[in-house]
Each structure stands twice: as structure tokens, then as C-alpha cells.
């Protein structure tokens, strides 16, 4: 099972996230942001992975954004099948127009079925990701984000995830 979630963690870290802001945040009244990410993976033994992470945010100030993020992922292979749902709040603080720090609290609901040993597991886990990164302007008010998040609640012997460290790549429009 740990190997399954190692693959999940690696594929989640390679997911591409995007964010779209309606209006100009510094001059418009509308400060809502929308975005999300998708992930897709294939592996040996007919392994398939699909993940989606929609998010809705609100710019509290020009540099501070808070909102809700969700995630859903499906994994299957010849030996296992799993579904994972997650939901929770997030906050990002942007500074110097080139850097950001963020926090994301996610509560996960996991349904795992081992086809080889014929057993099922339903688990829950909470993750608190803290981190930050660099933003590179790619045109107008669009940025590419490169960052690193760490789950400070991760425990090696009891977590469903194989690692607490999650690199991320994202694209932001409207900052």
C-alpha cells in the first residue's frame, strides 16, 4: 500500500496547477480566483492514475489569498484499486512579485482495495502542507510557480503517504 501512495505522491507532485482571476485584483472589486490542477499517470501492471484538484479563492488583500481546495484521485492496476477524496482551506501570501509562501490543510478519505489479497481498507488522514517558492513572469499578469511543500503532520510509520515532501509546479493568471 505504501508503494501505491509513493506513486500517488510522485504523480501529484508533477501535476500542473493553474489559477485564473476574474478582473484586475488591484483595481477591480471582484477578487475571486478559480483554478485547479489535473494529473495523469501510467505504470507497470496496467497501472492508471487520474487526479483533479479544483480550487476557489478570494484575494483578501493584493498579496494575500485564501480559499478552499479539493482533490479527487483514482488509481487502479492489476493488483489494487483506490479512490481518494480530499478537501480543505488554503492560504497564499505573495511578496516581491517573485515569491510566495503558503499553507494548505487537507483532510483525505481513502478507499483502498487489494485485488491480490482480497481485502479492503477505508482510512482517513489529515495533511498540513507548508511551503513556498518562486514565481517567474511568463507574460502580462501570468506567472509560473515553482515550489516545495512539506506535510508537517506526516509520520513515517503511520501515514498513508510515502513521503511528506511535495514539489509543485503551477501557473497563475491574474496576480
PDB file of C-alpha atoms in Angstrom:
ATOM      1  CA  UNK A   1       0.000   0.000   0.000  1.00  0.00           C
ATOM      2  CA  UNK A   2       2.908   2.336   0.775  1.00  0.00           C
ATOM      3  CA  UNK A   3       4.217   1.808  -2.765  1.00  0.00           C
ATOM      4  CA  UNK A   4       0.820   2.812  -4.117  1.00  0.00           C
ATOM      5  CA  UNK A   5       0.914   6.077  -2.271  1.00  0.00           C
ATOM      6  CA  UNK A   6       4.553   6.665  -3.233  1.00  0.00           C
ATOM      7  CA  UNK A   7       3.387   6.595  -6.847  1.00  0.00           C
ATOM      8  CA  UNK A   8       0.448   8.848  -5.887  1.00  0.00           C
ATOM      9  CA  UNK A   9       2.745  11.362  -4.178  1.00  0.00           C
ATOM     10  CA  UNK A  10       5.135  11.433  -7.094  1.00  0.00           C
ATOM     11  CA  UNK A  11       2.380  11.908  -9.644  1.00  0.00           C
ATOM     12  CA  UNK A  12       0.636  14.559  -7.531  1.00  0.00           C
ATOM     13  CA  UNK A  13       3.877  16.475  -7.355  1.00  0.00           C
ATOM     14  CA  UNK A  14       4.080  16.522 -11.131  1.00  0.00           C
ATOM     15  CA  UNK A  15       0.533  17.789 -11.569  1.00  0.00           C
ATOM     16  CA  UNK A  16       0.213  21.176 -13.209  1.00  0.00           C
ATOM     17  CA  UNK A  17      -1.955  23.739 -11.452  1.00  0.00           C
ATOM     18  CA  UNK A  18      -3.485  26.853 -12.922  1.00  0.00           C
ATOM     19  CA  UNK A  19      -5.343  29.757 -11.453  1.00  0.00           C
ATOM     20  CA  UNK A  20      -7.494  32.373 -13.139  1.00  0.00           C
ATOM     21  CA  UNK A  21      -8.553  35.665 -11.599  1.00  0.00           C
ATOM     22  CA  UNK A  22     -11.582  37.495 -12.930  1.00  0.00           C
ATOM     23  CA  UNK A  23     -10.903  41.197 -13.252  1.00  0.00           C
ATOM     24  CA  UNK A  24      -7.754  43.013 -12.183  1.00  0.00           C
ATOM     25  CA  UNK A  25      -7.208  42.304  -8.469  1.00  0.00           C
ATOM     26  CA  UNK A  26      -5.615  45.645  -7.654  1.00  0.00           C
ATOM     27  CA  UNK A  27      -8.290  47.819  -9.250  1.00  0.00           C
ATOM     28  CA  UNK A  28     -11.476  45.756  -9.549  1.00  0.00           C
ATOM     29  CA  UNK A  29     -13.950  44.896  -6.824  1.00  0.00           C
ATOM     30  CA  UNK A  30     -14.094  41.240  -7.930  1.00  0.00           C
ATOM     31  CA  UNK A  31     -11.326  39.412  -6.081  1.00  0.00           C
ATOM     32  CA  UNK A  32     -12.468  35.813  -6.670  1.00  0.00           C
ATOM     33  CA  UNK A  33      -9.941  33.354  -8.074  1.00  0.00           C
ATOM     34  CA  UNK A  34     -10.590  29.995  -9.673  1.00  0.00           C
ATOM     35  CA  UNK A  35      -8.221  27.258 -10.671  1.00  0.00           C
ATOM     36  CA  UNK A  36      -7.083  23.753 -10.103  1.00  0.00           C
ATOM     37  CA  UNK A  37      -4.950  21.027 -11.470  1.00  0.00           C
ATOM     38  CA  UNK A  38      -5.019  17.666 -13.153  1.00  0.00           C
ATOM     39  CA  UNK A  39      -2.703  14.685 -13.056  1.00  0.00           C
ATOM     40  CA  UNK A  40      -2.455  11.598 -15.210  1.00  0.00           C
ATOM     41  CA  UNK A  41      -0.135   8.632 -14.896  1.00  0.00           C
ATOM     42  CA  UNK A  42       0.520   5.148 -16.242  1.00  0.00           C
ATOM     43  CA  UNK A  43       2.693   2.373 -14.885  1.00  0.00           C
ATOM     44  CA  UNK A  44       3.524  -1.303 -14.927  1.00  0.00           C
ATOM     45  CA  UNK A  45       0.896  -3.989 -14.326  1.00  0.00           C
ATOM     46  CA  UNK A  46      -1.728  -1.899 -16.127  1.00  0.00           C
ATOM     47  CA  UNK A  47      -1.457   0.894 -13.543  1.00  0.00           C
ATOM     48  CA  UNK A  48      -3.501   4.008 -14.252  1.00  0.00           C
ATOM     49  CA  UNK A  49      -3.789   7.203 -12.194  1.00  0.00           C
ATOM     50  CA  UNK A  50      -6.129  10.186 -12.635  1.00  0.00           C
ATOM     51  CA  UNK A  51      -6.324  13.201 -10.315  1.00  0.00           C
ATOM     52  CA  UNK A  52      -8.197  16.529 -10.272  1.00  0.00           C
ATOM     53  CA  UNK A  53      -7.845  19.398  -7.781  1.00  0.00           C
ATOM     54  CA  UNK A  54     -10.289  22.286  -8.203  1.00  0.00           C
ATOM     55  CA  UNK A  55      -9.920  25.394  -6.051  1.00  0.00           C
ATOM     56  CA  UNK A  56     -11.754  28.636  -5.352  1.00  0.00           C
ATOM     57  CA  UNK A  57     -10.029  31.546  -3.656  1.00  0.00           C
ATOM     58  CA  UNK A  58     -10.609  35.105  -2.605  1.00  0.00           C
ATOM     59  CA  UNK A  59      -7.945  37.822  -2.529  1.00  0.00           C
ATOM     60  CA  UNK A  60      -8.211  39.323   0.940  1.00  0.00           C
ATOM     61  CA  UNK A  61      -5.530  41.894   0.071  1.00  0.00           C
ATOM     62  CA  UNK A  62      -3.369  42.426  -3.003  1.00  0.00           C
ATOM     63  CA  UNK A  63      -0.835  39.939  -1.582  1.00  0.00           C
ATOM     64  CA  UNK A  64      -2.974  37.520   0.484  1.00  0.00           C
ATOM     65  CA  UNK A  65      -5.333  34.927  -0.956  1.00  0.00           C
ATOM     66  CA  UNK A  66      -7.429  32.344   0.932  1.00  0.00           C
ATOM     67  CA  UNK A  67      -9.922  29.754  -0.201  1.00  0.00           C
ATOM     68  CA  UNK A  68     -10.919  26.115  -0.442  1.00  0.00           C
ATOM     69  CA  UNK A  69      -9.227  23.368  -2.425  1.00  0.00           C
ATOM     70  CA  UNK A  70     -10.478  19.883  -3.138  1.00  0.00           C
ATOM     71  CA  UNK A  71      -8.905  16.835  -4.668  1.00  0.00           C
ATOM     72  CA  UNK A  72     -10.026  13.517  -6.024  1.00  0.00           C
ATOM     73  CA  UNK A  73      -7.856  10.737  -7.402  1.00  0.00           C
ATOM     74  CA  UNK A  74      -8.385   7.284  -8.824  1.00  0.00           C
ATOM     75  CA  UNK A  75      -5.738   4.591  -9.090  1.00  0.00           C
ATOM     76  CA  UNK A  76      -6.027   1.114 -10.493  1.00  0.00           C
ATOM     77  CA  UNK A  77      -3.773  -1.730 -11.568  1.00  0.00           C
ATOM     78  CA  UNK A  78      -3.889  -5.492 -11.848  1.00  0.00           C
ATOM     79  CA  UNK A  79      -3.327  -5.696  -8.067  1.00  0.00           C
ATOM     80  CA  UNK A  80      -5.153  -2.793  -6.429  1.00  0.00           C
ATOM     81  CA  UNK A  81      -7.793  -0.127  -6.796  1.00  0.00           C
ATOM     82  CA  UNK A  82      -8.073   3.061  -4.746  1.00  0.00           C
ATOM     83  CA  UNK A  83     -10.071   6.274  -4.569  1.00  0.00           C
ATOM     84  CA  UNK A  84      -9.050   9.295  -2.522  1.00  0.00           C
ATOM     85  CA  UNK A  85     -11.036  12.469  -1.805  1.00  0.00           C
ATOM     86  CA  UNK A  86      -9.594  15.498  -0.030  1.00  0.00           C
ATOM     87  CA  UNK A  87     -10.883  18.920   0.930  1.00  0.00           C
ATOM     88  CA  UNK A  88      -9.653  21.849   2.994  1.00  0.00           C
ATOM     89  CA  UNK A  89      -8.669  25.502   3.221  1.00  0.00           C
ATOM     90  CA  UNK A  90      -5.580  27.130   1.741  1.00  0.00           C
ATOM     91  CA  UNK A  91      -3.810  30.466   2.030  1.00  0.00           C
ATOM     92  CA  UNK A  92      -1.053  32.004  -0.100  1.00  0.00           C
ATOM     93  CA  UNK A  93       0.943  35.145   0.597  1.00  0.00           C
ATOM     94  CA  UNK A  94       2.729  36.725  -2.377  1.00  0.00           C
ATOM     95  CA  UNK A  95       5.692  39.060  -1.876  1.00  0.00           C
ATOM     96  CA  UNK A  96       8.157  40.935  -4.068  1.00  0.00           C
ATOM     97  CA  UNK A  97       6.068  39.776  -7.085  1.00  0.00           C
ATOM     98  CA  UNK A  98       8.534  36.877  -7.405  1.00  0.00           C
ATOM     99  CA  UNK A  99       7.964  34.721  -4.311  1.00  0.00           C
ATOM    100  CA  UNK A 100       5.147  33.130  -2.316  1.00  0.00           C
ATOM    101  CA  UNK A 101       4.581  31.200   0.901  1.00  0.00           C
ATOM    102  CA  UNK A 102       1.538  29.074   1.516  1.00  0.00           C
ATOM    103  CA  UNK A 103      -0.362  26.688   3.738  1.00  0.00           C
ATOM    104  CA  UNK A 104      -2.881  24.036   2.750  1.00  0.00           C
ATOM    105  CA  UNK A 105      -4.821  21.848   5.189  1.00  0.00           C
ATOM    106  CA  UNK A 106      -6.307  18.771   3.526  1.00  0.00           C
ATOM    107  CA  UNK A 107      -8.419  16.019   5.062  1.00  0.00           C
ATOM    108  CA  UNK A 108      -8.322  12.863   2.936  1.00  0.00           C
ATOM    109  CA  UNK A 109     -10.799   9.976   2.724  1.00  0.00           C
ATOM    110  CA  UNK A 110      -9.170   6.885   1.218  1.00  0.00           C
ATOM    111  CA  UNK A 111     -10.807   3.715  -0.067  1.00  0.00           C
ATOM    112  CA  UNK A 112      -8.277   1.016  -0.972  1.00  0.00           C
ATOM    113  CA  UNK A 113      -8.912  -2.496  -2.287  1.00  0.00           C
ATOM    114  CA  UNK A 114      -6.122  -5.013  -2.691  1.00  0.00           C
ATOM    115  CA  UNK A 115      -7.163  -7.370  -5.509  1.00  0.00           C
ATOM    116  CA  UNK A 116      -4.376  -9.881  -4.878  1.00  0.00           C
ATOM    117  CA  UNK A 117      -5.021 -10.468  -1.150  1.00  0.00           C
ATOM    118  CA  UNK A 118      -8.738  -9.632  -1.385  1.00  0.00           C
ATOM    119  CA  UNK A 119      -9.044  -7.081   1.403  1.00  0.00           C
ATOM    120  CA  UNK A 120     -10.416  -3.557   1.677  1.00  0.00           C
ATOM    121  CA  UNK A 121      -9.302  -0.588   3.742  1.00  0.00           C
ATOM    122  CA  UNK A 122     -11.106   2.680   4.428  1.00  0.00           C
ATOM    123  CA  UNK A 123      -8.847   5.275   6.039  1.00  0.00           C
ATOM    124  CA  UNK A 124      -8.714   8.988   6.741  1.00  0.00           C
ATOM    125  CA  UNK A 125      -5.719  11.261   7.139  1.00  0.00           C
ATOM    126  CA  UNK A 126      -5.165  14.965   7.614  1.00  0.00           C
ATOM    127  CA  UNK A 127      -2.220  16.723   5.997  1.00  0.00           C
ATOM    128  CA  UNK A 128      -0.948  20.247   6.678  1.00  0.00           C
ATOM    129  CA  UNK A 129       1.266  21.378   3.820  1.00  0.00           C
ATOM    130  CA  UNK A 130       3.545  24.375   4.451  1.00  0.00           C
ATOM    131  CA  UNK A 131       5.966  25.793   1.948  1.00  0.00           C
ATOM    132  CA  UNK A 132       6.624  28.322  -0.729  1.00  0.00           C
ATOM    133  CA  UNK A 133       8.506  29.010  -3.881  1.00  0.00           C
ATOM    134  CA  UNK A 134       9.480  31.241  -6.744  1.00  0.00           C
ATOM    135  CA  UNK A 135       7.225  32.868  -9.362  1.00  0.00           C
ATOM    136  CA  UNK A 136       8.517  33.662 -12.844  1.00  0.00           C
ATOM    137  CA  UNK A 137       6.569  36.076 -15.012  1.00  0.00           C
ATOM    138  CA  UNK A 138       5.658  34.472 -18.336  1.00  0.00           C
ATOM    139  CA  UNK A 139       3.754  37.405 -19.811  1.00  0.00           C
ATOM    140  CA  UNK A 140       1.330  40.118 -18.729  1.00  0.00           C
ATOM    141  CA  UNK A 141      -0.043  39.163 -15.326  1.00  0.00           C
ATOM    142  CA  UNK A 142       0.722  35.442 -15.770  1.00  0.00           C
ATOM    143  CA  UNK A 143       3.280  33.602 -13.686  1.00  0.00           C
ATOM    144  CA  UNK A 144       4.788  30.134 -13.437  1.00  0.00           C
ATOM    145  CA  UNK A 145       5.186  28.920  -9.853  1.00  0.00           C
ATOM    146  CA  UNK A 146       7.910  26.521  -8.752  1.00  0.00           C
ATOM    147  CA  UNK A 147       7.645  25.447  -5.144  1.00  0.00           C
ATOM    148  CA  UNK A 148       8.067  22.900  -2.428  1.00  0.00           C
ATOM    149  CA  UNK A 149       5.516  21.935   0.243  1.00  0.00           C
ATOM    150  CA  UNK A 150       6.017  19.703   3.279  1.00  0.00           C
ATOM    151  CA  UNK A 151       3.297  17.877   5.216  1.00  0.00           C
ATOM    152  CA  UNK A 152       4.215  18.716   8.817  1.00  0.00           C
ATOM    153  CA  UNK A 153       1.727  16.094  10.088  1.00  0.00           C
ATOM    154  CA  UNK A 154       3.383  13.261   8.123  1.00  0.00           C
ATOM    155  CA  UNK A 155       4.613  10.290  10.178  1.00  0.00           C
ATOM    156  CA  UNK A 156       6.767   7.655   8.532  1.00  0.00           C
ATOM    157  CA  UNK A 157       5.225   4.571  10.135  1.00  0.00           C
ATOM    158  CA  UNK A 158       1.566   5.604  10.222  1.00  0.00           C
ATOM    159  CA  UNK A 159       0.930   7.834   7.203  1.00  0.00           C
ATOM    160  CA  UNK A 160      -0.762   6.557   4.071  1.00  0.00           C
ATOM    161  CA  UNK A 161       1.665   8.725   2.101  1.00  0.00           C
ATOM    162  CA  UNK A 162       5.184   7.508   1.477  1.00  0.00           C
ATOM    163  CA  UNK A 163       6.766  10.943   1.873  1.00  0.00           C
ATOM    164  CA  UNK A 164       5.894  14.308   3.405  1.00  0.00           C
ATOM    165  CA  UNK A 165       7.712  16.396   0.788  1.00  0.00           C
ATOM    166  CA  UNK A 166       5.758  17.518  -2.295  1.00  0.00           C
ATOM    167  CA  UNK A 167       7.344  19.600  -5.087  1.00  0.00           C
ATOM    168  CA  UNK A 168       4.882  21.553  -7.207  1.00  0.00           C
ATOM    169  CA  UNK A 169       4.726  23.397 -10.498  1.00  0.00           C
ATOM    170  CA  UNK A 170       1.896  25.768 -11.258  1.00  0.00           C
ATOM    171  CA  UNK A 171       0.669  28.554 -13.468  1.00  0.00           C
ATOM    172  CA  UNK A 172      -1.111  31.630 -12.121  1.00  0.00           C
ATOM    173  CA  UNK A 173      -3.037  34.180 -14.144  1.00  0.00           C
ATOM    174  CA  UNK A 174      -4.209  37.454 -12.652  1.00  0.00           C
ATOM    175  CA  UNK A 175      -1.672  38.228  -9.982  1.00  0.00           C
TER     176      UNK A 175
END
